[in-house]
């Protein structure tokens, strides 16, 4: 028995988990859902190709990120161009697509939940202590007496006909780390010892003396997702707002979202889809990603885009908002994307309410000042 060097390297990377998350662009409190698909008709993408898009549409972007780990056989069997084409709308909605060769291990270590199938990545996720749920499972390809068979009997299965967010949160809340550790022991012998065992064997085969230094399993490198295409840096968002006393709760969704509450459309000026820009309620301008309206006066923006009700300029941790027919407002608060404050202000203006004192984003209440 030689152990599993791949798993040992992932285990060695566990202390680096926060660094892996930072490299993927995650902020404190944001959850990462990794969708893992093996290859073949029984795989997650083979059975539920719509699942990734649904996750992006149902999980608020300020609280969740979604990454996809797809088996190299899909990348090479269908071609990288084809896979990117299949996932183009998802990538535009913010999907982190992990390349086939390197990055999947760090993404799994960084994950808060792994939605997988009968592929080995799902089992690796359980082995390093990540909450796991099965979104597809081809029982014909799995011996029920194996570790994967035991995992399938121990973790939640995603109901495709039910909302996904409660199921993701349930999988995280129900995570049984002790049971997953037991299953990992079924799959891997000599855990933590693969580097020593394999090095000793290699030197014996070569007939050479083994080095005196200890063999070790190095942590896996951080994941570097596929770069977004030009003009697709920030997705168009539907912002659903709820006024609660002097606070405003804001949930923003990407993709083909259908929020349960009335929502308005927020589009960055760098968006290359002219149709979305023409439909936007709020146009957001950022100095690091200037678009056609950079430096243009608010009056000219409103004249060019009749549907636009607010222009929001985001820079240096603040948001300057100009409502159509209103006065310029400065909104300040500690949040990675201050454009969220523009949605809170618009909700208050629409309902004739005073400006918000706090903006509620997920489990965080952000104090704001509006002047």
mmCIF file of C-alpha atoms in Angstrom:
data_model
loop_
_atom_site.group_PDB
_atom_site.id
_atom_site.type_symbol
_atom_site.label_atom_id
_atom_site.label_comp_id
_atom_site.label_asym_id
_atom_site.label_seq_id
_atom_site.Cartn_x
_atom_site.Cartn_y
_atom_site.Cartn_z
ATOM 1 C CA UNK A 1 0.000 0.000 0.000
ATOM 2 C CA UNK A 2 1.365 3.379 -1.011
ATOM 3 C CA UNK A 3 -1.202 5.822 0.378
ATOM 4 C CA UNK A 4 -2.481 8.771 -1.669
ATOM 5 C CA UNK A 5 -0.045 11.601 -2.355
ATOM 6 C CA UNK A 6 -2.828 13.749 -3.839
ATOM 7 C CA UNK A 7 -4.836 13.576 -0.615
ATOM 8 C CA UNK A 8 -1.724 14.116 1.501
ATOM 9 C CA UNK A 9 -0.940 17.299 -0.431
ATOM 10 C CA UNK A 10 -4.519 18.543 0.003
ATOM 11 C CA UNK A 11 -4.265 17.811 3.722
ATOM 12 C CA UNK A 12 -0.980 19.723 3.858
ATOM 13 C CA UNK A 13 -2.814 22.631 2.233
ATOM 14 C CA UNK A 14 -5.496 22.871 4.941
ATOM 15 C CA UNK A 15 -3.548 25.497 6.936
ATOM 16 C CA UNK A 16 -3.411 27.536 3.706
ATOM 17 C CA UNK A 17 -7.180 27.488 3.237
ATOM 18 C CA UNK A 18 -7.692 31.208 3.866
ATOM 19 C CA UNK A 19 -4.941 32.075 1.382
ATOM 20 C CA UNK A 20 -6.582 29.812 -1.209
ATOM 21 C CA UNK A 21 -9.881 31.624 -0.628
ATOM 22 C CA UNK A 22 -8.266 35.037 -0.976
ATOM 23 C CA UNK A 23 -6.731 34.034 -4.303
ATOM 24 C CA UNK A 24 -10.198 33.048 -5.530
ATOM 25 C CA UNK A 25 -11.531 36.492 -4.602
ATOM 26 C CA UNK A 26 -13.596 35.431 -1.598
ATOM 27 C CA UNK A 27 -14.165 37.862 1.241
ATOM 28 C CA UNK A 28 -14.781 37.130 4.924
ATOM 29 C CA UNK A 29 -18.153 35.485 5.468
ATOM 30 C CA UNK A 30 -18.656 34.567 1.820
ATOM 31 C CA UNK A 31 -19.312 30.896 1.111
ATOM 32 C CA UNK A 32 -17.761 28.960 -1.768
ATOM 33 C CA UNK A 33 -19.800 26.201 -3.396
ATOM 34 C CA UNK A 34 -17.674 23.925 -5.590
ATOM 35 C CA UNK A 35 -19.607 21.968 -8.212
ATOM 36 C CA UNK A 36 -17.699 18.855 -9.268
ATOM 37 C CA UNK A 37 -18.601 16.787 -12.325
ATOM 38 C CA UNK A 38 -16.930 13.641 -13.571
ATOM 39 C CA UNK A 39 -17.443 12.563 -17.191
ATOM 40 C CA UNK A 40 -20.077 10.455 -18.925
ATOM 41 C CA UNK A 41 -23.885 10.473 -19.120
ATOM 42 C CA UNK A 42 -24.240 9.685 -15.404
ATOM 43 C CA UNK A 43 -22.143 12.657 -14.332
ATOM 44 C CA UNK A 44 -23.491 15.836 -12.766
ATOM 45 C CA UNK A 45 -23.195 17.817 -15.998
ATOM 46 C CA UNK A 46 -24.491 14.841 -17.960
ATOM 47 C CA UNK A 47 -27.644 14.544 -15.872
ATOM 48 C CA UNK A 48 -28.163 18.098 -14.621
ATOM 49 C CA UNK A 49 -26.473 20.553 -16.975
ATOM 50 C CA UNK A 50 -28.723 23.336 -15.667
ATOM 51 C CA UNK A 51 -27.586 22.996 -12.047
ATOM 52 C CA UNK A 52 -24.640 25.411 -12.226
ATOM 53 C CA UNK A 53 -26.804 28.138 -13.736
ATOM 54 C CA UNK A 54 -29.496 27.585 -11.120
ATOM 55 C CA UNK A 55 -26.981 27.901 -8.296
ATOM 56 C CA UNK A 56 -25.729 31.205 -9.680
ATOM 57 C CA UNK A 57 -29.299 32.467 -10.005
ATOM 58 C CA UNK A 58 -30.466 31.345 -6.542
ATOM 59 C CA UNK A 59 -27.436 32.158 -4.358
ATOM 60 C CA UNK A 60 -26.949 35.882 -3.546
ATOM 61 C CA UNK A 61 -23.647 37.103 -4.973
ATOM 62 C CA UNK A 62 -22.663 38.986 -1.817
ATOM 63 C CA UNK A 63 -22.948 35.786 0.233
ATOM 64 C CA UNK A 64 -21.839 33.046 -2.177
ATOM 65 C CA UNK A 65 -19.409 32.272 -4.975
ATOM 66 C CA UNK A 66 -19.690 29.217 -7.218
ATOM 67 C CA UNK A 67 -16.763 27.344 -8.775
ATOM 68 C CA UNK A 68 -16.852 24.458 -11.256
ATOM 69 C CA UNK A 69 -14.399 21.553 -11.320
ATOM 70 C CA UNK A 70 -14.918 19.492 -14.475
ATOM 71 C CA UNK A 71 -13.142 16.200 -15.227
ATOM 72 C CA UNK A 72 -10.236 16.498 -17.702
ATOM 73 C CA UNK A 73 -11.948 13.935 -19.957
ATOM 74 C CA UNK A 74 -14.688 16.515 -20.590
ATOM 75 C CA UNK A 75 -12.149 19.253 -21.310
ATOM 76 C CA UNK A 76 -10.183 17.072 -23.729
ATOM 77 C CA UNK A 77 -12.967 14.855 -25.075
ATOM 78 C CA UNK A 78 -15.287 17.711 -26.077
ATOM 79 C CA UNK A 79 -12.591 20.377 -26.265
ATOM 80 C CA UNK A 80 -11.887 23.400 -24.102
ATOM 81 C CA UNK A 81 -13.727 25.701 -26.517
ATOM 82 C CA UNK A 82 -16.893 23.594 -26.264
ATOM 83 C CA UNK A 83 -16.853 23.467 -22.468
ATOM 84 C CA UNK A 84 -16.304 27.207 -22.249
ATOM 85 C CA UNK A 85 -19.180 27.710 -24.691
ATOM 86 C CA UNK A 86 -21.501 25.497 -22.631
ATOM 87 C CA UNK A 87 -20.649 27.483 -19.498
ATOM 88 C CA UNK A 88 -20.435 30.926 -21.132
ATOM 89 C CA UNK A 89 -23.591 32.321 -19.528
ATOM 90 C CA UNK A 90 -22.550 30.898 -16.157
ATOM 91 C CA UNK A 91 -19.100 32.458 -16.405
ATOM 92 C CA UNK A 92 -20.670 35.788 -17.249
ATOM 93 C CA UNK A 93 -22.821 35.408 -14.130
ATOM 94 C CA UNK A 94 -19.697 34.975 -12.001
ATOM 95 C CA UNK A 95 -18.802 31.279 -12.209
ATOM 96 C CA UNK A 96 -15.182 30.474 -11.328
ATOM 97 C CA UNK A 97 -14.156 27.852 -13.884
ATOM 98 C CA UNK A 98 -11.161 25.871 -12.594
ATOM 99 C CA UNK A 99 -8.696 24.674 -15.274
ATOM 100 C CA UNK A 100 -8.375 20.903 -15.769
ATOM 101 C CA UNK A 101 -4.728 20.400 -14.808
ATOM 102 C CA UNK A 102 -4.216 22.298 -11.564
ATOM 103 C CA UNK A 103 -6.372 24.207 -9.100
ATOM 104 C CA UNK A 104 -9.157 21.729 -8.332
ATOM 105 C CA UNK A 105 -7.462 20.529 -5.142
ATOM 106 C CA UNK A 106 -7.037 24.040 -3.728
ATOM 107 C CA UNK A 107 -10.631 24.882 -4.727
ATOM 108 C CA UNK A 108 -11.923 21.852 -2.817
ATOM 109 C CA UNK A 109 -9.865 22.780 0.259
ATOM 110 C CA UNK A 110 -11.258 26.338 0.011
ATOM 111 C CA UNK A 111 -14.866 25.181 -0.388
ATOM 112 C CA UNK A 112 -17.650 25.539 2.159
ATOM 113 C CA UNK A 113 -19.668 22.899 0.317
ATOM 114 C CA UNK A 114 -18.936 20.451 -2.497
ATOM 115 C CA UNK A 115 -21.851 19.484 -4.747
ATOM 116 C CA UNK A 116 -20.651 16.469 -6.650
ATOM 117 C CA UNK A 117 -21.399 13.107 -8.195
ATOM 118 C CA UNK A 118 -19.748 9.679 -8.088
ATOM 119 C CA UNK A 119 -16.405 11.118 -9.236
ATOM 120 C CA UNK A 120 -13.330 11.039 -7.009
ATOM 121 C CA UNK A 121 -13.336 14.804 -6.368
ATOM 122 C CA UNK A 122 -16.459 14.378 -4.237
ATOM 123 C CA UNK A 123 -14.711 11.777 -2.110
ATOM 124 C CA UNK A 124 -11.627 13.984 -1.782
ATOM 125 C CA UNK A 125 -13.885 16.778 -0.546
ATOM 126 C CA UNK A 126 -15.269 14.566 2.212
ATOM 127 C CA UNK A 127 -11.765 13.321 3.050
ATOM 128 C CA UNK A 128 -10.487 16.846 3.776
ATOM 129 C CA UNK A 129 -13.526 17.677 5.891
ATOM 130 C CA UNK A 130 -15.663 19.644 3.448
ATOM 131 C CA UNK A 131 -19.467 19.365 3.644
ATOM 132 C CA UNK A 132 -20.646 17.288 0.687
ATOM 133 C CA UNK A 133 -23.944 16.735 -1.121
ATOM 134 C CA UNK A 134 -24.630 14.632 -4.196
ATOM 135 C CA UNK A 135 -26.332 16.356 -7.112
ATOM 136 C CA UNK A 136 -26.040 13.226 -9.286
ATOM 137 C CA UNK A 137 -25.024 9.653 -8.572
ATOM 138 C CA UNK A 138 -24.664 6.806 -11.057
ATOM 139 C CA UNK A 139 -25.209 3.764 -8.828
ATOM 140 C CA UNK A 140 -24.446 1.405 -11.741
ATOM 141 C CA UNK A 141 -20.852 2.674 -11.786
ATOM 142 C CA UNK A 142 -20.240 2.331 -8.050
ATOM 143 C CA UNK A 143 -19.750 -0.772 -5.898
ATOM 144 C CA UNK A 144 -21.965 -0.192 -2.835
ATOM 145 C CA UNK A 145 -19.260 -1.692 -0.593
ATOM 146 C CA UNK A 146 -16.687 0.936 -1.538
ATOM 147 C CA UNK A 147 -16.028 4.243 0.192
ATOM 148 C CA UNK A 148 -18.002 6.060 -2.509
ATOM 149 C CA UNK A 149 -20.959 3.759 -1.882
ATOM 150 C CA UNK A 150 -20.760 4.526 1.828
ATOM 151 C CA UNK A 151 -20.514 8.266 1.112
ATOM 152 C CA UNK A 152 -23.660 8.124 -1.034
ATOM 153 C CA UNK A 153 -25.551 6.621 1.903
ATOM 154 C CA UNK A 154 -24.234 9.217 4.354
ATOM 155 C CA UNK A 155 -24.613 12.618 2.704
ATOM 156 C CA UNK A 156 -27.638 14.584 1.422
ATOM 157 C CA UNK A 157 -28.838 14.187 -2.168
ATOM 158 C CA UNK A 158 -29.929 17.350 -3.982
ATOM 159 C CA UNK A 159 -33.572 17.475 -5.076
ATOM 160 C CA UNK A 160 -33.568 19.069 -8.532
ATOM 161 C CA UNK A 161 -37.215 20.125 -8.184
ATOM 162 C CA UNK A 162 -36.705 22.070 -4.950
ATOM 163 C CA UNK A 163 -34.983 25.407 -4.277
ATOM 164 C CA UNK A 164 -31.216 24.959 -4.055
ATOM 165 C CA UNK A 165 -30.182 27.502 -1.451
ATOM 166 C CA UNK A 166 -31.917 25.770 1.498
ATOM 167 C CA UNK A 167 -30.398 22.469 0.395
ATOM 168 C CA UNK A 168 -26.889 23.929 0.256
ATOM 169 C CA UNK A 169 -27.327 25.447 3.710
ATOM 170 C CA UNK A 170 -28.748 22.167 5.003
ATOM 171 C CA UNK A 171 -25.756 20.223 3.655
ATOM 172 C CA UNK A 172 -23.409 22.635 5.446
ATOM 173 C CA UNK A 173 -25.420 22.505 8.670
ATOM 174 C CA UNK A 174 -25.733 18.692 8.673
ATOM 175 C CA UNK A 175 -22.073 18.031 7.940
ATOM 176 C CA UNK A 176 -20.810 15.034 9.932
ATOM 177 C CA UNK A 177 -17.019 15.414 9.967
ATOM 178 C CA UNK A 178 -16.495 12.209 11.958
ATOM 179 C CA UNK A 179 -18.474 10.113 9.484
ATOM 180 C CA UNK A 180 -16.610 11.608 6.526
ATOM 181 C CA UNK A 181 -13.314 10.806 8.231
ATOM 182 C CA UNK A 182 -14.424 7.182 8.640
ATOM 183 C CA UNK A 183 -15.277 6.991 4.948
ATOM 184 C CA UNK A 184 -11.913 8.481 3.987
ATOM 185 C CA UNK A 185 -10.190 5.769 6.028
ATOM 186 C CA UNK A 186 -12.048 3.176 3.937
ATOM 187 C CA UNK A 187 -10.603 4.677 0.752
ATOM 188 C CA UNK A 188 -7.018 5.503 1.709
ATOM 189 C CA UNK A 189 -4.459 3.484 3.643
ATOM 190 C CA UNK A 190 -1.259 4.969 5.064
ATOM 191 C CA UNK A 191 -2.730 8.440 5.060
ATOM 192 C CA UNK A 192 0.035 11.012 5.422
ATOM 193 C CA UNK A 193 2.754 8.558 4.478
ATOM 194 C CA UNK A 194 2.589 8.443 0.683
ATOM 195 C CA UNK A 195 5.652 10.650 0.095
ATOM 196 C CA UNK A 196 7.903 8.465 2.252
ATOM 197 C CA UNK A 197 6.558 5.183 0.877
ATOM 198 C CA UNK A 198 6.759 6.174 -2.775
ATOM 199 C CA UNK A 199 10.204 7.768 -2.489
ATOM 200 C CA UNK A 200 11.629 4.691 -0.770
ATOM 201 C CA UNK A 201 10.157 2.448 -3.477
ATOM 202 C CA UNK A 202 11.495 4.628 -6.315
ATOM 203 C CA UNK A 203 15.026 4.600 -4.953
ATOM 204 C CA UNK A 204 14.859 0.834 -4.419
ATOM 205 C CA UNK A 205 13.844 0.374 -8.074
ATOM 206 C CA UNK A 206 16.714 2.603 -9.206
ATOM 207 C CA UNK A 207 19.171 0.826 -6.917
ATOM 208 C CA UNK A 208 20.234 4.109 -5.326
ATOM 209 C CA UNK A 209 20.529 5.166 -1.684
ATOM 210 C CA UNK A 210 17.572 7.204 -0.465
ATOM 211 C CA UNK A 211 18.310 10.790 0.660
ATOM 212 C CA UNK A 212 18.652 11.278 4.395
ATOM 213 C CA UNK A 213 16.194 14.169 4.502
ATOM 214 C CA UNK A 214 12.581 13.404 5.339
ATOM 215 C CA UNK A 215 10.149 13.081 2.441
ATOM 216 C CA UNK A 216 7.193 15.417 2.671
ATOM 217 C CA UNK A 217 3.982 16.199 0.850
ATOM 218 C CA UNK A 218 4.009 19.863 -0.176
ATOM 219 C CA UNK A 219 0.762 21.871 0.001
ATOM 220 C CA UNK A 220 -1.051 22.192 -3.313
ATOM 221 C CA UNK A 221 -0.707 25.561 -5.097
ATOM 222 C CA UNK A 222 -3.611 28.054 -5.134
ATOM 223 C CA UNK A 223 -6.281 27.773 -7.807
ATOM 224 C CA UNK A 224 -6.176 30.235 -10.703
ATOM 225 C CA UNK A 225 -9.581 30.253 -12.451
ATOM 226 C CA UNK A 226 -10.020 30.738 -16.172
ATOM 227 C CA UNK A 227 -9.863 34.506 -16.833
ATOM 228 C CA UNK A 228 -13.187 36.183 -17.685
ATOM 229 C CA UNK A 229 -13.748 37.305 -21.241
ATOM 230 C CA UNK A 230 -13.453 40.986 -22.024
ATOM 231 C CA UNK A 231 -16.551 42.909 -20.961
ATOM 232 C CA UNK A 232 -17.707 40.133 -18.619
ATOM 233 C CA UNK A 233 -15.860 41.203 -15.486
ATOM 234 C CA UNK A 234 -18.931 41.970 -13.372
ATOM 235 C CA UNK A 235 -22.326 40.361 -13.970
ATOM 236 C CA UNK A 236 -25.571 42.263 -14.319
ATOM 237 C CA UNK A 237 -27.474 41.900 -11.039
ATOM 238 C CA UNK A 238 -31.064 41.874 -9.876
ATOM 239 C CA UNK A 239 -31.207 43.615 -6.496
ATOM 240 C CA UNK A 240 -34.151 42.728 -4.242
ATOM 241 C CA UNK A 241 -34.643 45.130 -1.332
ATOM 242 C CA UNK A 242 -36.708 44.957 1.847
ATOM 243 C CA UNK A 243 -37.194 47.929 4.175
ATOM 244 C CA UNK A 244 -37.022 46.944 7.853
ATOM 245 C CA UNK A 245 -37.413 50.000 10.073
ATOM 246 C CA UNK A 246 -34.441 52.262 9.403
ATOM 247 C CA UNK A 247 -32.561 49.402 7.710
ATOM 248 C CA UNK A 248 -32.649 48.051 4.172
ATOM 249 C CA UNK A 249 -31.952 44.394 3.392
ATOM 250 C CA UNK A 250 -30.374 43.930 -0.038
ATOM 251 C CA UNK A 251 -29.940 40.625 -1.856
ATOM 252 C CA UNK A 252 -28.309 40.697 -5.291
ATOM 253 C CA UNK A 253 -28.572 37.847 -7.752
ATOM 254 C CA UNK A 254 -26.816 37.073 -11.020
ATOM 255 C CA UNK A 255 -27.723 34.823 -13.926
ATOM 256 C CA UNK A 256 -31.363 34.106 -14.732
ATOM 257 C CA UNK A 257 -32.544 34.947 -11.241
ATOM 258 C CA UNK A 258 -36.192 35.243 -10.199
ATOM 259 C CA UNK A 259 -36.134 36.966 -6.788
ATOM 260 C CA UNK A 260 -39.175 36.442 -4.590
ATOM 261 C CA UNK A 261 -39.418 40.200 -3.960
ATOM 262 C CA UNK A 262 -39.588 43.080 -6.465
ATOM 263 C CA UNK A 263 -36.126 43.813 -7.828
ATOM 264 C CA UNK A 264 -34.296 46.330 -9.978
ATOM 265 C CA UNK A 265 -31.540 45.756 -12.535
ATOM 266 C CA UNK A 266 -27.990 46.920 -11.783
ATOM 267 C CA UNK A 267 -25.515 46.977 -14.688
ATOM 268 C CA UNK A 268 -21.903 48.111 -14.782
ATOM 269 C CA UNK A 269 -20.913 50.677 -17.400
ATOM 270 C CA UNK A 270 -18.309 48.164 -18.657
ATOM 271 C CA UNK A 271 -21.070 45.720 -19.682
ATOM 272 C CA UNK A 272 -20.796 44.998 -23.414
ATOM 273 C CA UNK A 273 -24.392 43.777 -23.812
ATOM 274 C CA UNK A 274 -26.118 46.962 -24.954
ATOM 275 C CA UNK A 275 -29.545 45.465 -24.258
ATOM 276 C CA UNK A 276 -28.747 45.113 -20.549
ATOM 277 C CA UNK A 277 -27.401 48.657 -20.375
ATOM 278 C CA UNK A 278 -30.610 49.969 -21.953
ATOM 279 C CA UNK A 279 -32.770 48.085 -19.423
ATOM 280 C CA UNK A 280 -30.749 48.979 -16.321
ATOM 281 C CA UNK A 281 -32.343 50.845 -13.412
ATOM 282 C CA UNK A 282 -28.888 51.635 -12.011
ATOM 283 C CA UNK A 283 -25.717 52.181 -14.046
ATOM 284 C CA UNK A 284 -22.535 51.678 -12.015
ATOM 285 C CA UNK A 285 -19.284 53.346 -13.094
ATOM 286 C CA UNK A 286 -15.909 52.224 -11.753
ATOM 287 C CA UNK A 287 -12.554 53.907 -12.481
ATOM 288 C CA UNK A 288 -10.756 50.548 -12.737
ATOM 289 C CA UNK A 289 -13.153 49.367 -15.485
ATOM 290 C CA UNK A 290 -14.258 52.417 -17.484
ATOM 291 C CA UNK A 291 -17.005 52.012 -20.059
ATOM 292 C CA UNK A 292 -18.557 54.250 -22.701
ATOM 293 C CA UNK A 293 -20.181 56.488 -20.085
ATOM 294 C CA UNK A 294 -17.028 57.201 -18.066
ATOM 295 C CA UNK A 295 -16.781 60.928 -17.382
ATOM 296 C CA UNK A 296 -20.177 61.630 -18.968
ATOM 297 C CA UNK A 297 -22.503 63.917 -17.002
ATOM 298 C CA UNK A 298 -25.512 62.385 -15.291
ATOM 299 C CA UNK A 299 -27.904 64.364 -17.496
ATOM 300 C CA UNK A 300 -26.332 62.894 -20.636
ATOM 301 C CA UNK A 301 -26.502 59.385 -19.165
ATOM 302 C CA UNK A 302 -30.210 59.790 -18.429
ATOM 303 C CA UNK A 303 -30.810 61.190 -21.912
ATOM 304 C CA UNK A 304 -28.995 58.257 -23.536
ATOM 305 C CA UNK A 305 -30.662 55.616 -21.324
ATOM 306 C CA UNK A 306 -34.338 56.462 -20.698
ATOM 307 C CA UNK A 307 -34.841 53.444 -18.407
ATOM 308 C CA UNK A 308 -31.972 54.442 -16.112
ATOM 309 C CA UNK A 309 -33.130 55.847 -12.763
ATOM 310 C CA UNK A 310 -29.792 56.260 -11.025
ATOM 311 C CA UNK A 311 -26.095 56.618 -11.812
ATOM 312 C CA UNK A 312 -23.685 55.279 -9.179
ATOM 313 C CA UNK A 313 -19.980 56.161 -9.207
ATOM 314 C CA UNK A 314 -17.966 53.755 -7.044
ATOM 315 C CA UNK A 315 -14.419 54.586 -5.939
ATOM 316 C CA UNK A 316 -12.267 54.604 -2.806
ATOM 317 C CA UNK A 317 -14.784 52.683 -0.710
ATOM 318 C CA UNK A 318 -17.658 55.091 -1.291
ATOM 319 C CA UNK A 319 -20.592 55.389 -3.650
ATOM 320 C CA UNK A 320 -21.785 58.654 -5.209
ATOM 321 C CA UNK A 321 -25.362 58.258 -6.440
ATOM 322 C CA UNK A 322 -27.313 60.603 -8.678
ATOM 323 C CA UNK A 323 -31.041 59.796 -8.964
ATOM 324 C CA UNK A 324 -32.869 60.951 -12.061
ATOM 325 C CA UNK A 325 -34.269 64.379 -11.216
ATOM 326 C CA UNK A 326 -32.633 64.349 -7.775
ATOM 327 C CA UNK A 327 -29.519 65.632 -6.020
ATOM 328 C CA UNK A 328 -26.121 63.981 -5.708
ATOM 329 C CA UNK A 329 -25.731 61.797 -2.597
ATOM 330 C CA UNK A 330 -22.582 60.390 -1.024
ATOM 331 C CA UNK A 331 -23.027 56.976 0.636
ATOM 332 C CA UNK A 332 -20.228 55.568 2.754
ATOM 333 C CA UNK A 333 -19.943 52.215 4.500
ATOM 334 C CA UNK A 334 -17.517 49.336 4.967
ATOM 335 C CA UNK A 335 -18.368 46.843 2.234
ATOM 336 C CA UNK A 336 -16.189 45.393 -0.584
ATOM 337 C CA UNK A 337 -18.588 46.559 -3.306
ATOM 338 C CA UNK A 338 -20.149 49.903 -2.315
ATOM 339 C CA UNK A 339 -22.479 49.687 -5.340
ATOM 340 C CA UNK A 340 -24.800 47.682 -3.070
ATOM 341 C CA UNK A 341 -25.573 50.953 -1.251
ATOM 342 C CA UNK A 342 -27.034 52.462 -4.428
ATOM 343 C CA UNK A 343 -29.701 49.751 -4.427
ATOM 344 C CA UNK A 344 -30.587 50.549 -0.805
ATOM 345 C CA UNK A 345 -30.904 54.254 -1.610
ATOM 346 C CA UNK A 346 -33.075 53.568 -4.656
ATOM 347 C CA UNK A 347 -35.383 51.377 -2.567
ATOM 348 C CA UNK A 348 -35.830 54.189 -0.044
ATOM 349 C CA UNK A 349 -36.492 56.767 -2.760
ATOM 350 C CA UNK A 350 -39.038 54.489 -4.445
ATOM 351 C CA UNK A 351 -40.959 54.122 -1.186
ATOM 352 C CA UNK A 352 -40.598 57.724 -0.040
ATOM 353 C CA UNK A 353 -38.601 56.689 3.025
ATOM 354 C CA UNK A 354 -35.677 58.311 4.821
ATOM 355 C CA UNK A 355 -32.197 57.215 3.806
ATOM 356 C CA UNK A 356 -30.998 53.969 5.441
ATOM 357 C CA UNK A 357 -28.930 53.856 8.604
ATOM 358 C CA UNK A 358 -27.785 50.304 7.959
ATOM 359 C CA UNK A 359 -27.719 48.019 4.940
ATOM 360 C CA UNK A 360 -28.309 44.354 5.773
ATOM 361 C CA UNK A 361 -26.318 41.997 3.540
ATOM 362 C CA UNK A 362 -26.629 38.351 4.466
ATOM 363 C CA UNK A 363 -25.653 38.001 8.121
ATOM 364 C CA UNK A 364 -23.874 41.392 8.159
ATOM 365 C CA UNK A 365 -25.362 44.743 9.147
ATOM 366 C CA UNK A 366 -23.325 47.541 7.559
ATOM 367 C CA UNK A 367 -23.756 51.066 9.070
ATOM 368 C CA UNK A 368 -23.916 53.707 6.344
ATOM 369 C CA UNK A 369 -23.889 57.480 6.199
ATOM 370 C CA UNK A 370 -25.739 59.356 3.463
ATOM 371 C CA UNK A 371 -24.955 63.019 2.852
#
